[in-house]
Short mmCIF file of N, CA and C in Angstrom, two decimals:
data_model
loop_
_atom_site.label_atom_id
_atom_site.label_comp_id
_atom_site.label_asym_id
_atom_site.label_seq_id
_atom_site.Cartn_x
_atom_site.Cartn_y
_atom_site.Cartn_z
N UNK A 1411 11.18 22.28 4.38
CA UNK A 1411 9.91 22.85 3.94
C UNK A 1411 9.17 23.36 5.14
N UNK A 1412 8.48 22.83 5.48
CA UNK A 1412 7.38 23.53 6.97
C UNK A 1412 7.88 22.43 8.05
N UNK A 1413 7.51 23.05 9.30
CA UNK A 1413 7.65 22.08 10.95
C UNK A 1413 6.58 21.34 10.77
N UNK A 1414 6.75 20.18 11.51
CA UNK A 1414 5.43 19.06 11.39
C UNK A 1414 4.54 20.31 12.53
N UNK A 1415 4.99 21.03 13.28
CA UNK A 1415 4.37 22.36 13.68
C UNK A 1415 2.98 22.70 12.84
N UNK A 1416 3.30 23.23 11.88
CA UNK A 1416 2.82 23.66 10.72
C UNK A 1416 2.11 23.17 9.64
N UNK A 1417 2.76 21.99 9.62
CA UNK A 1417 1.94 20.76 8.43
C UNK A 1417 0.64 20.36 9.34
N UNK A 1418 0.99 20.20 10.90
CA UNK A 1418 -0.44 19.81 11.58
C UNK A 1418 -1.41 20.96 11.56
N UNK A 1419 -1.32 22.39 11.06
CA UNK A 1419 -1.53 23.58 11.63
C UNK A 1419 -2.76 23.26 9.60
N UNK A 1420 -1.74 22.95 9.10
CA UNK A 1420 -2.85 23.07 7.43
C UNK A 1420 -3.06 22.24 7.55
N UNK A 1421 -3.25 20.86 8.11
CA UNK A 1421 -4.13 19.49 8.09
C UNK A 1421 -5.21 19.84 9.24
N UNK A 1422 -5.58 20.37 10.23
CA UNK A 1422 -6.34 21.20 10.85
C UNK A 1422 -7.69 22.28 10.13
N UNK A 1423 -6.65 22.92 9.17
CA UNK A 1423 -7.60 24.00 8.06
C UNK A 1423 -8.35 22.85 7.23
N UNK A 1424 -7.87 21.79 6.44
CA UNK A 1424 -8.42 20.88 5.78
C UNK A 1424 -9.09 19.89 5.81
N UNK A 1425 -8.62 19.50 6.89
CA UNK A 1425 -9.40 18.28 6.97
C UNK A 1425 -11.20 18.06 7.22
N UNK A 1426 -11.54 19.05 7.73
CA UNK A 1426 -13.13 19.37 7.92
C UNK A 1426 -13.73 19.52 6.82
N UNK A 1427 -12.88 20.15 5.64
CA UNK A 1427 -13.33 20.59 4.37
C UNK A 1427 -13.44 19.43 3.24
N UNK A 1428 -11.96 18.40 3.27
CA UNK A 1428 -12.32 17.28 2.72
C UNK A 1428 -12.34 17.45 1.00
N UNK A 1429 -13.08 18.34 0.99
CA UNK A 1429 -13.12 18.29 -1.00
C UNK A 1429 -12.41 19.63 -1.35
N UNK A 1430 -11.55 19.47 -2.43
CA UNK A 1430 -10.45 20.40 -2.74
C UNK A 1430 -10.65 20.37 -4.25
N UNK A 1431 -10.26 22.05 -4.74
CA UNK A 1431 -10.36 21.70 -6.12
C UNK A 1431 -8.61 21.57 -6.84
N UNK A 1432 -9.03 20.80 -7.30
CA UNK A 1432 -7.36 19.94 -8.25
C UNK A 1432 -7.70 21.27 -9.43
N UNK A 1433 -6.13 21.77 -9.49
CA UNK A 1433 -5.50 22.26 -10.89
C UNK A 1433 -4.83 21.89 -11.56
N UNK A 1434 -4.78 21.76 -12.90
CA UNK A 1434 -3.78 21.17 -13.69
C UNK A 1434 -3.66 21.86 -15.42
N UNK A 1435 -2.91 22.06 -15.41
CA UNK A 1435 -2.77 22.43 -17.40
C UNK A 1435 -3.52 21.45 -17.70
N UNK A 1436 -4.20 21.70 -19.22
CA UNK A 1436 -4.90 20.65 -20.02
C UNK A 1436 -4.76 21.91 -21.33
N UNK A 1437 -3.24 21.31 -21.85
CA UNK A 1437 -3.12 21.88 -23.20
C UNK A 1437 -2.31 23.22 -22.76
N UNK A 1438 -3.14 24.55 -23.37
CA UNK A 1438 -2.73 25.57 -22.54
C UNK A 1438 -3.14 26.62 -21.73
N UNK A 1439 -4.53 25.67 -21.02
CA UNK A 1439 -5.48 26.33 -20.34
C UNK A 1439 -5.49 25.41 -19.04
N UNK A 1440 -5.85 26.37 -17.58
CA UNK A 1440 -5.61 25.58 -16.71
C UNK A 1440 -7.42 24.86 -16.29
N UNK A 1441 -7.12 23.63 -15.71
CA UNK A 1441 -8.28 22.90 -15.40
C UNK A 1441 -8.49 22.77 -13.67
N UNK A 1442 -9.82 22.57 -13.68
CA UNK A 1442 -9.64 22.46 -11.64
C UNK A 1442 -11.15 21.48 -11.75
N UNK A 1443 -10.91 20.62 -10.87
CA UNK A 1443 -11.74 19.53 -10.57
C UNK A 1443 -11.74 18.98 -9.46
N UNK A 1444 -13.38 18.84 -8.67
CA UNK A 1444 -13.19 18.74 -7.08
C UNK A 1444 -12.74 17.00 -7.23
N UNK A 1445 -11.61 16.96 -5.89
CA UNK A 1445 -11.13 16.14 -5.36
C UNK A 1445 -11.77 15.74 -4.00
N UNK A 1446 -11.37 14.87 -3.52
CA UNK A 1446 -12.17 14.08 -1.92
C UNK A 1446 -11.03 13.61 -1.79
N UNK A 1447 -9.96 14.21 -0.18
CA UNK A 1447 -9.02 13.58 0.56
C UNK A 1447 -9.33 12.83 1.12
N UNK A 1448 -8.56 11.41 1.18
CA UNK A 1448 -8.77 10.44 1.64
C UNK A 1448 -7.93 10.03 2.40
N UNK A 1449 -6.84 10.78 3.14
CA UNK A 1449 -6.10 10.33 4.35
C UNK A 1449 -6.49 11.33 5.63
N UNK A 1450 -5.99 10.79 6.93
CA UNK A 1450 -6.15 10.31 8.29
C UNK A 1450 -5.55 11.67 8.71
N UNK A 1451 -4.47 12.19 8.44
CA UNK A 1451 -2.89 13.16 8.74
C UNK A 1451 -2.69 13.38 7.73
N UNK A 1452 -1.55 14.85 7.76
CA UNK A 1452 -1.05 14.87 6.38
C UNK A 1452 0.22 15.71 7.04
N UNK A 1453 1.09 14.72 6.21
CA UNK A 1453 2.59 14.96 6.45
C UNK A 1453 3.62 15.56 5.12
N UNK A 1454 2.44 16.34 4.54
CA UNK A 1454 2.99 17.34 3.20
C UNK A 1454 2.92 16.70 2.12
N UNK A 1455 2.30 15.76 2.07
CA UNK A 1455 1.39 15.40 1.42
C UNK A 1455 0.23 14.81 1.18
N UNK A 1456 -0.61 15.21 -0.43
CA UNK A 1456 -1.91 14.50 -0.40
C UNK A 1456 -2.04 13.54 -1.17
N UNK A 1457 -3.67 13.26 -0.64
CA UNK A 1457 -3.67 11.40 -1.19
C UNK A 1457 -5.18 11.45 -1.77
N UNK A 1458 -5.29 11.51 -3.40
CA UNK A 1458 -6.34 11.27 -3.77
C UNK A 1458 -7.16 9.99 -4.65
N UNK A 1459 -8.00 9.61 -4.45
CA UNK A 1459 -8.35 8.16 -5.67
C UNK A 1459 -8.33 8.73 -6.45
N UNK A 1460 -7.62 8.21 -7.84
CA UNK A 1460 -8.13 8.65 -9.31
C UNK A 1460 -8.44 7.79 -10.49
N UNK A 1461 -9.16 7.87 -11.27
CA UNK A 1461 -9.37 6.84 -12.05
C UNK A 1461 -7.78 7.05 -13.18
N UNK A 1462 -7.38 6.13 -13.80
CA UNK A 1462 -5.72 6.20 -14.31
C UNK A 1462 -6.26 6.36 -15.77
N UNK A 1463 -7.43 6.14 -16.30
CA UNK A 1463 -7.65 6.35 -17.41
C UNK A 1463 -7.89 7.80 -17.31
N UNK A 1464 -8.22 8.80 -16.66
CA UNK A 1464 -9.06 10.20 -16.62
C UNK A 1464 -7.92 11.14 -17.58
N UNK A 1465 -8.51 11.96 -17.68
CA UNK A 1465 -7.90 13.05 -18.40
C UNK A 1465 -6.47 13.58 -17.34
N UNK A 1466 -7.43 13.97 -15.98
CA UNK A 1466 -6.25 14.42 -15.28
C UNK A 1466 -4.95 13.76 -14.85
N UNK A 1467 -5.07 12.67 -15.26
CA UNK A 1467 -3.73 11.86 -15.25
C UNK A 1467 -2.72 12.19 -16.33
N UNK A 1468 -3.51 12.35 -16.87
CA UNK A 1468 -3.06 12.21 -18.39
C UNK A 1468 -2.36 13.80 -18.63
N UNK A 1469 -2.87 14.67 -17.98
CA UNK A 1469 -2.58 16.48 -17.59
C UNK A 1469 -1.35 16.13 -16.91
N UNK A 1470 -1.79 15.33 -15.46
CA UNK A 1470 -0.14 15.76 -14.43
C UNK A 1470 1.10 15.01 -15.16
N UNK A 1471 0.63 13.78 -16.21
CA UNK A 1471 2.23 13.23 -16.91
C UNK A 1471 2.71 14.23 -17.38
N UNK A 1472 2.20 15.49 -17.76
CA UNK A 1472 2.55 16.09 -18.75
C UNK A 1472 3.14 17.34 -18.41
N UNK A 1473 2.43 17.27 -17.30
CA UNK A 1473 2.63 18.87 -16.29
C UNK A 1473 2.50 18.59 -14.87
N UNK A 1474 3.57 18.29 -13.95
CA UNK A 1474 3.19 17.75 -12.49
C UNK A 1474 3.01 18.67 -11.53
N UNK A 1475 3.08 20.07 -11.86
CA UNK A 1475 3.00 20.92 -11.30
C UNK A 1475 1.21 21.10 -11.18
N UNK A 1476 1.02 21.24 -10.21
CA UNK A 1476 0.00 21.25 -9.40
C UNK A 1476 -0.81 22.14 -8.54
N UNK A 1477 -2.41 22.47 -8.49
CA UNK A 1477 -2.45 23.49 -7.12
C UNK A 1477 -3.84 22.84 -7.06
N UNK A 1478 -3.83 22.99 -5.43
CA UNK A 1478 -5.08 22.20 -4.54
C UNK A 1478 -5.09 23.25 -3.84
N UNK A 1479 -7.04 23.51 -3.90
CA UNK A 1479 -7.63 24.68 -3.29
C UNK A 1479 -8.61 24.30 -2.08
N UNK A 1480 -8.55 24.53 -0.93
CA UNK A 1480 -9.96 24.11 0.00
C UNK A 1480 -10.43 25.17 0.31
N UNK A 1481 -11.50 25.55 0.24
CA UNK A 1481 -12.54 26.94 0.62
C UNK A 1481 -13.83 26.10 1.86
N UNK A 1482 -13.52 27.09 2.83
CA UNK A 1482 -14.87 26.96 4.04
C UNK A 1482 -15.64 28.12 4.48
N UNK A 1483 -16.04 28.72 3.20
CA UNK A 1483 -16.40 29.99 3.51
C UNK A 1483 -17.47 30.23 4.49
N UNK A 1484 -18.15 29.37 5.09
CA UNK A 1484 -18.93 29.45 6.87
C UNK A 1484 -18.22 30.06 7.53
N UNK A 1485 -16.59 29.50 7.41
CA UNK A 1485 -15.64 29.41 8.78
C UNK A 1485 -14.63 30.58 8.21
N UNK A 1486 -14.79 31.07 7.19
CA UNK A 1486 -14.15 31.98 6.80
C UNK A 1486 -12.34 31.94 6.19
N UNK A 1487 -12.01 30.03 6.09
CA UNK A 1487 -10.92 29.66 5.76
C UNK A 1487 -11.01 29.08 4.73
N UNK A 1488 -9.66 29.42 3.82
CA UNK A 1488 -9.31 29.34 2.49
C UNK A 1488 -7.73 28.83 2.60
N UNK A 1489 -7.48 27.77 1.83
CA UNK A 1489 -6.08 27.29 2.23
C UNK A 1489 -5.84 26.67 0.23
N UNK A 1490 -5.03 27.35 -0.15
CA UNK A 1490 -4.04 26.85 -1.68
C UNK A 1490 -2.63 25.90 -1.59
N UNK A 1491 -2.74 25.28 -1.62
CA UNK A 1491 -1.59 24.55 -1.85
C UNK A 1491 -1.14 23.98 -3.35
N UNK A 1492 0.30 24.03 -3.57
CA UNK A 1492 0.92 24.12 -4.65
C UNK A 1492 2.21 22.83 -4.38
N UNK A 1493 1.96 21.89 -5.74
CA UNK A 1493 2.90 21.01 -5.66
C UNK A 1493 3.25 20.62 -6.67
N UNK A 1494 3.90 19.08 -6.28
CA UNK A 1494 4.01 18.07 -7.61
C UNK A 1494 3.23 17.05 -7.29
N UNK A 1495 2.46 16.96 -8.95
CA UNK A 1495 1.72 15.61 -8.32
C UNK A 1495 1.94 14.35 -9.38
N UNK A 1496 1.51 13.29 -9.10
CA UNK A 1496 1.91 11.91 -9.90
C UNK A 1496 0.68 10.64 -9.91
N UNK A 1497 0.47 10.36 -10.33
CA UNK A 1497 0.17 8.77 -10.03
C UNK A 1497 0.58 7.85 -9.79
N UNK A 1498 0.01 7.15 -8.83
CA UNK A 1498 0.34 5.79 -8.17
C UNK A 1498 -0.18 4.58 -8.36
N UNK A 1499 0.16 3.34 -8.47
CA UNK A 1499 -1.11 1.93 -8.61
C UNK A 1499 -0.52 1.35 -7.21
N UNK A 1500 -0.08 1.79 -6.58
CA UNK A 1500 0.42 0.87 -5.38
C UNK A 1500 -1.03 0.51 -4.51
N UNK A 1501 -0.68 -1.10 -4.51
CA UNK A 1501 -2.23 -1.87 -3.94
C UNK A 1501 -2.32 -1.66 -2.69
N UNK A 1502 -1.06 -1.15 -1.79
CA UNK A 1502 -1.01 -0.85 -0.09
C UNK A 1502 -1.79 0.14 -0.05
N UNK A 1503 -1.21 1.29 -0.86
CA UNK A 1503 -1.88 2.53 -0.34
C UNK A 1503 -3.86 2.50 -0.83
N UNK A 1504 -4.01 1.82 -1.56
CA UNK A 1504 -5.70 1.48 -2.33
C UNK A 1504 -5.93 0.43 -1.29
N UNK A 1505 -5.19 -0.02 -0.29
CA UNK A 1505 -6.27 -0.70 0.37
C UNK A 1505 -6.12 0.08 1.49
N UNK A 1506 -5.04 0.28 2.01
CA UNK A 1506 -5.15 1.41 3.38
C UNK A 1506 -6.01 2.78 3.16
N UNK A 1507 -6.86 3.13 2.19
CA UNK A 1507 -7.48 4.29 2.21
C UNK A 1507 -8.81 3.62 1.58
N UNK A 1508 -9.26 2.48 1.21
CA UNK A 1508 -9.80 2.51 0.65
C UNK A 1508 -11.53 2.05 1.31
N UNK A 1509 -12.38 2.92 1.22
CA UNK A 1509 -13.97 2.99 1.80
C UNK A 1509 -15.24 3.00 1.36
N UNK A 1510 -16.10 3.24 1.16
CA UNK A 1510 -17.36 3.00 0.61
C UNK A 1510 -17.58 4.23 0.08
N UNK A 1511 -17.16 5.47 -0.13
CA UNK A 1511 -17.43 6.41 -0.62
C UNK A 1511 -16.17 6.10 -2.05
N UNK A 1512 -15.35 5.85 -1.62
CA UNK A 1512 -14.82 5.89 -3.14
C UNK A 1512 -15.00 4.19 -3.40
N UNK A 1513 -15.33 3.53 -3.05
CA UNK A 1513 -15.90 1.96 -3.68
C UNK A 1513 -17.43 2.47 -4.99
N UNK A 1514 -17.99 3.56 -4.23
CA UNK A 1514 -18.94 4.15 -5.31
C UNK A 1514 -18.70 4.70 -6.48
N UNK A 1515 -17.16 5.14 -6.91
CA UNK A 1515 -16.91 5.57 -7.82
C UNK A 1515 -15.89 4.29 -8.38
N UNK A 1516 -15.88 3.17 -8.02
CA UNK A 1516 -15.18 1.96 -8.69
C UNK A 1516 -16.06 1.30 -8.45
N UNK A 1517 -17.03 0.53 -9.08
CA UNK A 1517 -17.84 -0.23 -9.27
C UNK A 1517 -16.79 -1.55 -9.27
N UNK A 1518 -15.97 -1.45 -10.35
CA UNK A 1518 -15.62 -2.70 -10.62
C UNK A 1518 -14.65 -3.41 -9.44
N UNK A 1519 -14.75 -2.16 -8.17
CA UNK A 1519 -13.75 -2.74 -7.13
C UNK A 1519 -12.17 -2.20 -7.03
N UNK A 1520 -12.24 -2.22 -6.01
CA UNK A 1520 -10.39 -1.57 -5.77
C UNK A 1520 -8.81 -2.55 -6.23
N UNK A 1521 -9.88 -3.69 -7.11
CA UNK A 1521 -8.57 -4.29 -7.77
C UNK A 1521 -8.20 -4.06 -9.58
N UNK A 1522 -9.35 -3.15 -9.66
CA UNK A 1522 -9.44 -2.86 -11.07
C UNK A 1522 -8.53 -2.05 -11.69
N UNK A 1523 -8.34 -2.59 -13.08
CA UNK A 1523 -7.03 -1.57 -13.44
C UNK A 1523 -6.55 -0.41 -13.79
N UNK A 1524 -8.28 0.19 -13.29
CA UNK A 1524 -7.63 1.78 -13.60
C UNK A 1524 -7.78 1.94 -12.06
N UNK A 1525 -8.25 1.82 -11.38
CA UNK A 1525 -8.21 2.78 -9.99
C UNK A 1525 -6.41 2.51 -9.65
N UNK A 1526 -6.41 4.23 -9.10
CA UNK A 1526 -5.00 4.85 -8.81
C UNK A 1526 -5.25 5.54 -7.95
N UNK A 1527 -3.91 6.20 -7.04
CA UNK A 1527 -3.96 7.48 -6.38
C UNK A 1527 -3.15 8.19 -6.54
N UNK A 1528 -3.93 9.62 -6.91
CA UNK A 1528 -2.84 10.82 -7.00
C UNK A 1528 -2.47 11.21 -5.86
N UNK A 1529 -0.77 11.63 -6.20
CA UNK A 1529 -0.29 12.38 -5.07
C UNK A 1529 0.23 13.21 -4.94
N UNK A 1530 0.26 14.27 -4.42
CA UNK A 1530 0.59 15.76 -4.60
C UNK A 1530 1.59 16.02 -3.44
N UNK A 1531 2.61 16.17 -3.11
CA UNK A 1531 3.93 16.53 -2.79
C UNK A 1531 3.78 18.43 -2.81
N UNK A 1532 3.06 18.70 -1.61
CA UNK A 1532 2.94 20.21 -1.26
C UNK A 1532 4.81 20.93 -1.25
N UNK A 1533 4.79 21.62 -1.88
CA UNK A 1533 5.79 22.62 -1.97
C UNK A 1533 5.55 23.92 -1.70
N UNK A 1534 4.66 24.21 -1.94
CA UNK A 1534 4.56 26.22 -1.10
C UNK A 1534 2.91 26.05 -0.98
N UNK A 1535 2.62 27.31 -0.21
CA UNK A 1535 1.25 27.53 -0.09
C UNK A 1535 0.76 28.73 0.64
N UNK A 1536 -0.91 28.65 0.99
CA UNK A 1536 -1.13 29.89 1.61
C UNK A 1536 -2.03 29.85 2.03
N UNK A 1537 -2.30 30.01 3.34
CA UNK A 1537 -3.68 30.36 3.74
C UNK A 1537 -3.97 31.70 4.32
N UNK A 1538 -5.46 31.36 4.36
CA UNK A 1538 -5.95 32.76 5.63
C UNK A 1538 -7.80 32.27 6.26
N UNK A 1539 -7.24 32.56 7.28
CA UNK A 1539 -8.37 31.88 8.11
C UNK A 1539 -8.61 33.01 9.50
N UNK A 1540 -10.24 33.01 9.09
CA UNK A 1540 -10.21 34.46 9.48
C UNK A 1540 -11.59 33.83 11.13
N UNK A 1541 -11.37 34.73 12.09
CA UNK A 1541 -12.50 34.38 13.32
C UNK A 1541 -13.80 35.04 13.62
N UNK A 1542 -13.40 36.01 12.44
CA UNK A 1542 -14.56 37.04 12.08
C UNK A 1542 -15.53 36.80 11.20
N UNK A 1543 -17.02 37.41 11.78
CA UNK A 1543 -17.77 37.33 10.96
C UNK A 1543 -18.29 38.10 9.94
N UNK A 1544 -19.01 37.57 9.06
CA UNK A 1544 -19.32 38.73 7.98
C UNK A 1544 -19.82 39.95 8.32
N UNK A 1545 -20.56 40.21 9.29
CA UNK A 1545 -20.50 41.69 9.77
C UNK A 1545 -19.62 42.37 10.27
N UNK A 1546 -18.50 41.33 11.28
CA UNK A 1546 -17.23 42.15 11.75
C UNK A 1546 -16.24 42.21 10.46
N UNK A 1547 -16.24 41.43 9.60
CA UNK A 1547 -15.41 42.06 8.47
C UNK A 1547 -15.60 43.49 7.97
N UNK A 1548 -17.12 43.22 8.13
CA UNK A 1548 -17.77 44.88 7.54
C UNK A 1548 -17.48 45.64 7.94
N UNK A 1549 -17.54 45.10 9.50
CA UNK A 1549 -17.14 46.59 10.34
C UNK A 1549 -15.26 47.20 10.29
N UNK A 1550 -14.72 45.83 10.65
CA UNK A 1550 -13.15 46.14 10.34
C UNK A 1550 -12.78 46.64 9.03
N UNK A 1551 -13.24 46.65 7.67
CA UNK A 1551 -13.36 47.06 6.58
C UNK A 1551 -13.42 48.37 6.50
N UNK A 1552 -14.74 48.77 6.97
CA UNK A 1552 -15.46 50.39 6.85
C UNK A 1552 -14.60 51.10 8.22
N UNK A 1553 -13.96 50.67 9.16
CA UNK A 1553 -13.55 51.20 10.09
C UNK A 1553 -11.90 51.94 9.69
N UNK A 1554 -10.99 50.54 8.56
CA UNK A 1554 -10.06 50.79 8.04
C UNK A 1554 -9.85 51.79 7.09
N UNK A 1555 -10.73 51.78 6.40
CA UNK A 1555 -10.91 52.78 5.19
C UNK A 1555 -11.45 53.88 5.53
N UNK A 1556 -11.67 54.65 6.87
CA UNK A 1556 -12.08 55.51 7.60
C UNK A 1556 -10.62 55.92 7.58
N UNK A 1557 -9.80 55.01 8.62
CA UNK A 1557 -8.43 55.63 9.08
C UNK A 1557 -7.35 55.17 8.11
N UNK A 1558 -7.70 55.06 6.85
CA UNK A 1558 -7.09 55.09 5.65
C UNK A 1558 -5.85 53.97 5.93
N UNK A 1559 -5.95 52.60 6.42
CA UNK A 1559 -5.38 51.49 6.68
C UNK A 1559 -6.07 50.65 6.10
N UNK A 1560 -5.21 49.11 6.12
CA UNK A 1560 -5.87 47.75 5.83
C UNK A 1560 -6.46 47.53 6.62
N UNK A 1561 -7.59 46.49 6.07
CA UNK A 1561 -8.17 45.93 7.63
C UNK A 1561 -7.36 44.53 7.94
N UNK A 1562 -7.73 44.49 9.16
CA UNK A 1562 -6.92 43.40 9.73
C UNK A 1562 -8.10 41.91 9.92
N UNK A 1563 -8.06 41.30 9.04
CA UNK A 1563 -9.44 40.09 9.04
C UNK A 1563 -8.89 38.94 9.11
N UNK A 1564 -8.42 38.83 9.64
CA UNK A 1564 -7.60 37.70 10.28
C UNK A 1564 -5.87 37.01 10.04
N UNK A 1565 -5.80 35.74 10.12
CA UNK A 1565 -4.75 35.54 9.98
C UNK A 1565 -4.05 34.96 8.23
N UNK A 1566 -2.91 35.26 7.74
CA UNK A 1566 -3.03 35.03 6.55
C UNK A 1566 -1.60 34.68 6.67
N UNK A 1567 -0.84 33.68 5.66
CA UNK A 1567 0.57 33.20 5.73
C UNK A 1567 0.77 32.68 4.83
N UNK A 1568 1.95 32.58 4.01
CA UNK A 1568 2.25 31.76 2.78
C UNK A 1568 3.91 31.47 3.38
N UNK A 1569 3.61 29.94 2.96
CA UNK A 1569 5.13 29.21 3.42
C UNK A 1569 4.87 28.37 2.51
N UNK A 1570 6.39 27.65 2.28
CA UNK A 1570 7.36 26.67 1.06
C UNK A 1570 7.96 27.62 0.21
N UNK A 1571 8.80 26.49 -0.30
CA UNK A 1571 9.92 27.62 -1.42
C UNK A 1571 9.47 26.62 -2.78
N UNK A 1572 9.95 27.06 -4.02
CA UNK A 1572 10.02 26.13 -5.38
C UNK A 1572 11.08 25.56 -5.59
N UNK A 1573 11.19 24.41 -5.44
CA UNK A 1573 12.97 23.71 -6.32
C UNK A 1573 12.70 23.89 -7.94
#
């Protein structure tokens, strides 16, 4: 799939951003709901708390196919990632991630029987992360379409394949 090169290169784009929106079928319409990453590194894959009763659990049994979106539109980076995702009850990984920001969304505590973590198993993706600002876009924009070219607004790449 990607060089740990590369996996450090989109854990870099993400990690500042932190909240991602989750996609998933629900029926035969697609659903997206912000997520909060909760790991350190990411080694192609992600790690989210979820409650095991929620709907979206109940979406990825059904459909594990997956897409996680992070937008930093300050910084001008946008990164999609596309996977499989699942649920987990494993008590290692709920205590090795587990903090006071998501202790607020389990009241009843991280031994309770719905808290879970989803995990999404990145398979392709794409970013573009640009160093320009909204006026130099303008300008690279109006400059391109002068000399009847694209503009060039930064860097953009899509890597992984589908099994």
């Amino acid at each position: 799939m990607s060089s740990p090169e590369h996996k450090q290169k989109i854990w870099n784009l993400i990690k500042d951003i932190k909240t991602g929106m989750l996609t998933t079928l629900h029926g035969s319409e697609l659903r997206a709901r912000p997520m909060v990453l909760v790991q350190d590194e990411y080694d192609g894959t992600l790690w989210f708390y979820t409650d095991l009763e929620s709907e979206k659990v109940m979406e990825v049994a059904k459909d594990h196919d997956v897409c996680v979106t992070f937008a930093d539109p300050d910084n001008q980076t946008y990164v999609s990632l596309t996977g499989v995702g699942r649920t987990v009850s494993d008590k290692t990984l709920i205590d090795k991630y587990w903090n006071t920001f998501v202790a607020a969304w389990f009241p009843e505590g991280k031994d309770a029987a719905n808290v879970g973590m989803l995990e999404v198993k990145v398979q392709k993706g794409e970013h573009w992360d640009s160093d320009s600002s909204k006026m130099m876009k303008s300008v690279k924009t109006m400059t391109a379409k002068v000399k009847g070219e694209k503009p060039d607004l930064g860097e953009h790449e899509k890597f992984g394949t589908r099994n």
